[in-house]
């Protein structure tokens, strides 16, 4: 059961900037760090952004994250064809005592 | 390199049982909390359970509470998920996932094990 709300899809042409929103509540995003994951079909998720805006080693700086209140967002600038994937946000929920994930956004490069 | 390798998936009948294992390597397993996360076909990620590094704290999603049991073996660097009273809706790819030691969140994932529940 997804508790964080994301748009089902987002798209752009190569080189454009795409933004994905993630809406939660005071018990999850409002209280804890947000992480973003990238997932290609048939493969495991990969950490893309951690601690709201930090990038793991090897993740291009075209990917950026931000958080404000009970919402977060992921931006992909300079969109490339190999950015076509599913993207999910996640945060710990203090009320549920568990991780909650977003409803997943499929990014398409036109 | 951090490696998480799941095994034990397969086909089970409704009401049946399966036990998933996750072999961890490339890091000090006993120092990290571990999780199971699942993904039903065509659906998003769903957190299932978490166990602390010392096994003293365990959490479950409401959807599996009372049916699934998470455990770990420090000597074998392994994580387990005992799944009983399986239901059709438990059909999913199950991922073993490490929780970061320095921030709130999952940082590494296994390749996943498919569990199919069907009569």
Tab-separated table of C-alpha atoms in Angstrom:
chain	number	residue	atom	x	y	z
A	1	UNK	CA	0.000	0.000	0.000
A	2	UNK	CA	1.591	3.238	-1.210
A	3	UNK	CA	1.316	6.154	1.169
A	4	UNK	CA	3.387	8.617	-0.843
A	5	UNK	CA	1.727	10.065	-3.933
A	6	UNK	CA	3.562	10.496	-7.229
A	7	UNK	CA	2.279	11.224	-10.729
A	8	UNK	CA	2.002	7.996	-12.762
A	9	UNK	CA	4.000	9.384	-15.659
A	10	UNK	CA	6.303	12.172	-16.773
A	11	UNK	CA	7.927	12.808	-20.117
A	12	UNK	CA	10.231	15.122	-22.000
A	13	UNK	CA	12.416	15.401	-25.048
A	14	UNK	CA	16.182	14.873	-24.883
A	15	UNK	CA	17.865	17.744	-23.096
A	16	UNK	CA	14.727	18.910	-21.299
A	17	UNK	CA	14.181	19.071	-17.538
A	18	UNK	CA	11.616	16.782	-15.916
A	19	UNK	CA	10.360	17.084	-12.341
A	20	UNK	CA	8.616	14.382	-10.308
A	21	UNK	CA	6.695	15.239	-7.155
A	22	UNK	CA	6.223	13.085	-4.054
A	23	UNK	CA	3.546	14.032	-1.544
A	24	UNK	CA	3.354	12.584	1.953
A	25	UNK	CA	2.413	13.591	5.461
A	26	UNK	CA	3.859	14.812	8.738
A	27	UNK	CA	4.606	11.260	9.891
A	28	UNK	CA	6.818	10.394	6.920
A	29	UNK	CA	8.269	13.114	4.677
A	30	UNK	CA	7.551	15.767	7.287
A	31	UNK	CA	9.683	13.937	9.860
A	32	UNK	CA	12.255	11.885	7.964
A	33	UNK	CA	14.633	11.949	5.050
A	34	UNK	CA	13.411	11.188	1.549
A	35	UNK	CA	15.240	8.830	-0.775
A	36	UNK	CA	14.693	8.279	-4.485
A	37	UNK	CA	15.175	5.082	-6.456
A	38	UNK	CA	15.548	4.371	-10.154
A	39	UNK	CA	14.356	1.033	-11.506
A	40	UNK	CA	14.621	-0.451	-14.986
A	41	UNK	CA	12.231	-3.257	-16.048
A	42	UNK	CA	13.200	-6.604	-14.591
A	43	UNK	CA	15.924	-5.206	-12.361
A	44	UNK	CA	16.291	-4.183	-8.726
A	45	UNK	CA	15.864	-0.565	-7.619
A	46	UNK	CA	18.995	1.552	-7.397
A	47	UNK	CA	19.527	4.409	-4.953
A	48	UNK	CA	19.504	7.708	-6.827
A	49	UNK	CA	19.118	10.379	-4.124
A	50	UNK	CA	19.460	9.995	-0.348
A	51	UNK	CA	18.884	12.297	2.595
A	52	UNK	CA	16.560	14.502	0.506
A	53	UNK	CA	19.175	15.876	-1.892
A	54	UNK	CA	22.451	13.949	-1.707
A	55	UNK	CA	23.752	11.834	-4.586
A	56	UNK	CA	25.600	8.542	-4.111
A	57	UNK	CA	28.932	8.230	-5.841
A	58	UNK	CA	28.439	7.592	-9.549
A	59	UNK	CA	25.051	9.280	-9.912
A	60	UNK	CA	25.279	12.142	-12.421
A	61	UNK	CA	24.613	15.649	-11.152
A	62	UNK	CA	21.788	15.861	-13.689
A	63	UNK	CA	19.730	14.260	-10.930
A	64	UNK	CA	18.770	16.481	-8.001
A	65	UNK	CA	16.391	16.220	-5.072
A	66	UNK	CA	14.654	18.650	-2.766
A	67	UNK	CA	12.200	18.589	0.117
A	68	UNK	CA	9.824	21.122	1.612
A	69	UNK	CA	7.428	20.316	4.428
A	70	UNK	CA	5.554	17.133	3.553
A	71	UNK	CA	6.556	17.066	-0.117
A	72	UNK	CA	9.672	16.225	-2.060
A	73	UNK	CA	10.701	16.341	-5.676
A	74	UNK	CA	13.204	14.801	-8.045
A	75	UNK	CA	14.480	16.743	-11.020
A	76	UNK	CA	16.225	15.303	-14.054
A	77	UNK	CA	17.948	17.923	-16.170
A	78	UNK	CA	19.482	17.325	-19.590
A	79	UNK	CA	17.146	14.351	-20.087
A	80	UNK	CA	18.741	11.389	-21.851
A	81	UNK	CA	17.225	8.292	-23.464
A	82	UNK	CA	18.713	6.011	-20.823
A	83	UNK	CA	16.857	7.934	-18.130
A	84	UNK	CA	13.716	6.080	-19.233
A	85	UNK	CA	12.835	4.150	-16.095
A	86	UNK	CA	10.507	4.023	-13.106
A	87	UNK	CA	11.253	6.376	-10.228
A	88	UNK	CA	10.042	5.955	-6.646
A	89	UNK	CA	10.359	8.074	-3.527
A	90	UNK	CA	10.533	6.555	-0.038
A	91	UNK	CA	10.656	7.627	3.594
A	92	UNK	CA	10.332	6.078	7.029
A	93	UNK	CA	6.887	6.551	8.564
A	94	UNK	CA	6.877	7.143	12.336
A	95	UNK	CA	3.186	6.214	12.686
A	96	UNK	CA	3.360	2.978	10.704
A	97	UNK	CA	6.873	2.084	11.933
A	98	UNK	CA	7.858	1.112	8.437
A	99	UNK	CA	9.089	2.456	5.135
A	100	UNK	CA	6.526	3.899	2.771
A	101	UNK	CA	7.098	4.127	-0.947
A	102	UNK	CA	5.659	6.338	-3.630
A	103	UNK	CA	3.189	5.215	-6.267
A	104	UNK	CA	5.980	5.187	-8.891
A	105	UNK	CA	6.484	7.490	-11.857
A	106	UNK	CA	7.355	6.192	-15.297
A	107	UNK	CA	9.614	8.608	-17.158
A	108	UNK	CA	9.458	8.519	-20.945
A	109	UNK	CA	11.909	10.263	-23.250
A	110	UNK	CA	10.019	11.369	-26.347
B	1	UNK	CA	31.368	-4.470	-3.040
B	2	UNK	CA	28.085	-4.949	-1.220
B	3	UNK	CA	26.276	-8.048	-2.432
B	4	UNK	CA	22.853	-9.347	-1.419
B	5	UNK	CA	21.725	-12.614	-2.991
B	6	UNK	CA	18.220	-13.942	-2.384
B	7	UNK	CA	17.164	-17.561	-2.706
B	8	UNK	CA	14.209	-19.739	-1.792
B	9	UNK	CA	11.553	-18.253	-4.032
B	10	UNK	CA	9.163	-20.378	-6.044
B	11	UNK	CA	5.590	-21.534	-6.376
B	12	UNK	CA	3.427	-22.110	-3.319
B	13	UNK	CA	-0.234	-22.917	-2.826
B	14	UNK	CA	-2.558	-20.591	-0.947
B	15	UNK	CA	-2.168	-21.365	2.742
B	16	UNK	CA	1.293	-22.783	2.166
B	17	UNK	CA	4.730	-21.703	3.333
B	18	UNK	CA	8.052	-20.601	1.869
B	19	UNK	CA	11.312	-19.449	3.414
B	20	UNK	CA	13.433	-16.826	1.712
B	21	UNK	CA	17.133	-16.436	2.420
B	22	UNK	CA	19.491	-13.580	1.657
B	23	UNK	CA	23.252	-14.073	1.684
B	24	UNK	CA	25.124	-10.868	2.433
B	25	UNK	CA	28.740	-10.082	1.635
B	26	UNK	CA	31.060	-7.142	1.130
B	27	UNK	CA	30.152	-5.392	4.399
B	28	UNK	CA	29.931	-6.048	8.137
B	29	UNK	CA	26.499	-7.680	8.157
B	30	UNK	CA	26.116	-7.562	11.939
B	31	UNK	CA	26.327	-3.756	11.937
B	32	UNK	CA	23.358	-3.041	9.692
B	33	UNK	CA	19.589	-3.210	9.942
B	34	UNK	CA	18.051	-5.208	7.111
B	35	UNK	CA	14.713	-5.140	5.316
B	36	UNK	CA	12.505	-7.125	2.996
B	37	UNK	CA	10.651	-5.174	0.304
B	38	UNK	CA	8.336	-6.698	-2.287
B	39	UNK	CA	6.954	-5.705	-5.654
B	40	UNK	CA	3.835	-7.328	-7.070
B	41	UNK	CA	3.691	-7.715	-10.866
B	42	UNK	CA	3.210	-4.324	-12.486
B	43	UNK	CA	2.972	-2.586	-9.106
B	44	UNK	CA	5.117	-0.334	-6.976
B	45	UNK	CA	7.429	-1.205	-4.105
B	46	UNK	CA	5.940	-2.297	-0.768
B	47	UNK	CA	7.988	-2.547	2.426
B	48	UNK	CA	7.456	-5.850	4.245
B	49	UNK	CA	9.662	-6.041	7.333
B	50	UNK	CA	12.747	-4.684	9.091
B	51	UNK	CA	15.113	-6.208	11.620
B	52	UNK	CA	17.705	-4.243	13.554
B	53	UNK	CA	21.381	-5.152	13.560
B	54	UNK	CA	21.082	-6.985	16.884
B	55	UNK	CA	17.635	-8.469	16.136
B	56	UNK	CA	16.210	-6.623	19.130
B	57	UNK	CA	13.805	-4.501	17.084
B	58	UNK	CA	11.541	-5.960	14.420
B	59	UNK	CA	8.759	-4.321	12.454
B	60	UNK	CA	6.205	-5.720	10.005
B	61	UNK	CA	3.779	-4.237	7.527
B	62	UNK	CA	0.170	-4.791	8.589
B	63	UNK	CA	-0.388	-6.858	5.445
B	64	UNK	CA	1.999	-9.596	6.655
B	65	UNK	CA	1.864	-9.266	10.448
B	66	UNK	CA	1.191	-12.593	12.123
B	67	UNK	CA	2.029	-14.548	8.969
B	68	UNK	CA	5.636	-13.612	8.151
B	69	UNK	CA	8.683	-13.805	10.418
B	70	UNK	CA	11.986	-12.023	9.753
B	71	UNK	CA	15.213	-13.271	11.303
B	72	UNK	CA	18.973	-13.111	10.789
B	73	UNK	CA	22.026	-15.260	11.461
B	74	UNK	CA	25.175	-13.321	12.272
B	75	UNK	CA	27.444	-16.351	11.855
B	76	UNK	CA	26.096	-17.062	8.380
B	77	UNK	CA	25.780	-13.401	7.296
B	78	UNK	CA	22.237	-14.216	6.293
B	79	UNK	CA	18.764	-12.723	6.464
B	80	UNK	CA	15.604	-14.804	6.348
B	81	UNK	CA	11.879	-14.378	5.791
B	82	UNK	CA	9.596	-17.210	6.851
B	83	UNK	CA	6.295	-16.810	5.024
B	84	UNK	CA	3.297	-18.784	6.283
B	85	UNK	CA	-0.410	-18.762	5.398
B	86	UNK	CA	0.456	-17.430	1.960
B	87	UNK	CA	-2.224	-15.639	-0.043
B	88	UNK	CA	-2.598	-14.857	-3.731
B	89	UNK	CA	-1.792	-11.220	-2.971
B	90	UNK	CA	1.631	-12.204	-1.607
B	91	UNK	CA	2.725	-12.967	-5.179
B	92	UNK	CA	5.655	-10.627	-5.818
B	93	UNK	CA	9.374	-10.272	-6.289
B	94	UNK	CA	10.902	-10.083	-2.819
B	95	UNK	CA	14.013	-7.955	-2.363
B	96	UNK	CA	16.492	-8.165	0.457
B	97	UNK	CA	17.610	-4.615	1.223
B	98	UNK	CA	20.235	-3.068	3.477
B	99	UNK	CA	19.487	-0.002	5.540
B	100	UNK	CA	22.135	2.680	5.483
B	101	UNK	CA	24.195	3.041	8.609
B	102	UNK	CA	24.427	6.804	8.305
B	103	UNK	CA	20.987	8.002	7.237
B	104	UNK	CA	17.376	6.877	7.209
B	105	UNK	CA	16.827	4.751	4.144
B	106	UNK	CA	17.686	1.695	2.090
B	107	UNK	CA	20.949	1.914	0.197
B	108	UNK	CA	21.528	-1.521	-1.361
B	109	UNK	CA	19.154	-4.077	-2.845
B	110	UNK	CA	19.462	-7.708	-3.847
B	111	UNK	CA	18.402	-8.918	-7.289
B	112	UNK	CA	15.111	-10.264	-5.962
B	113	UNK	CA	13.386	-13.640	-5.590
B	114	UNK	CA	10.051	-14.390	-7.215
B	115	UNK	CA	7.315	-15.830	-5.014
B	116	UNK	CA	4.179	-17.003	-6.806
B	117	UNK	CA	1.142	-18.092	-4.817
B	118	UNK	CA	-1.380	-20.005	-6.857
B	119	UNK	CA	-3.467	-23.151	-6.740
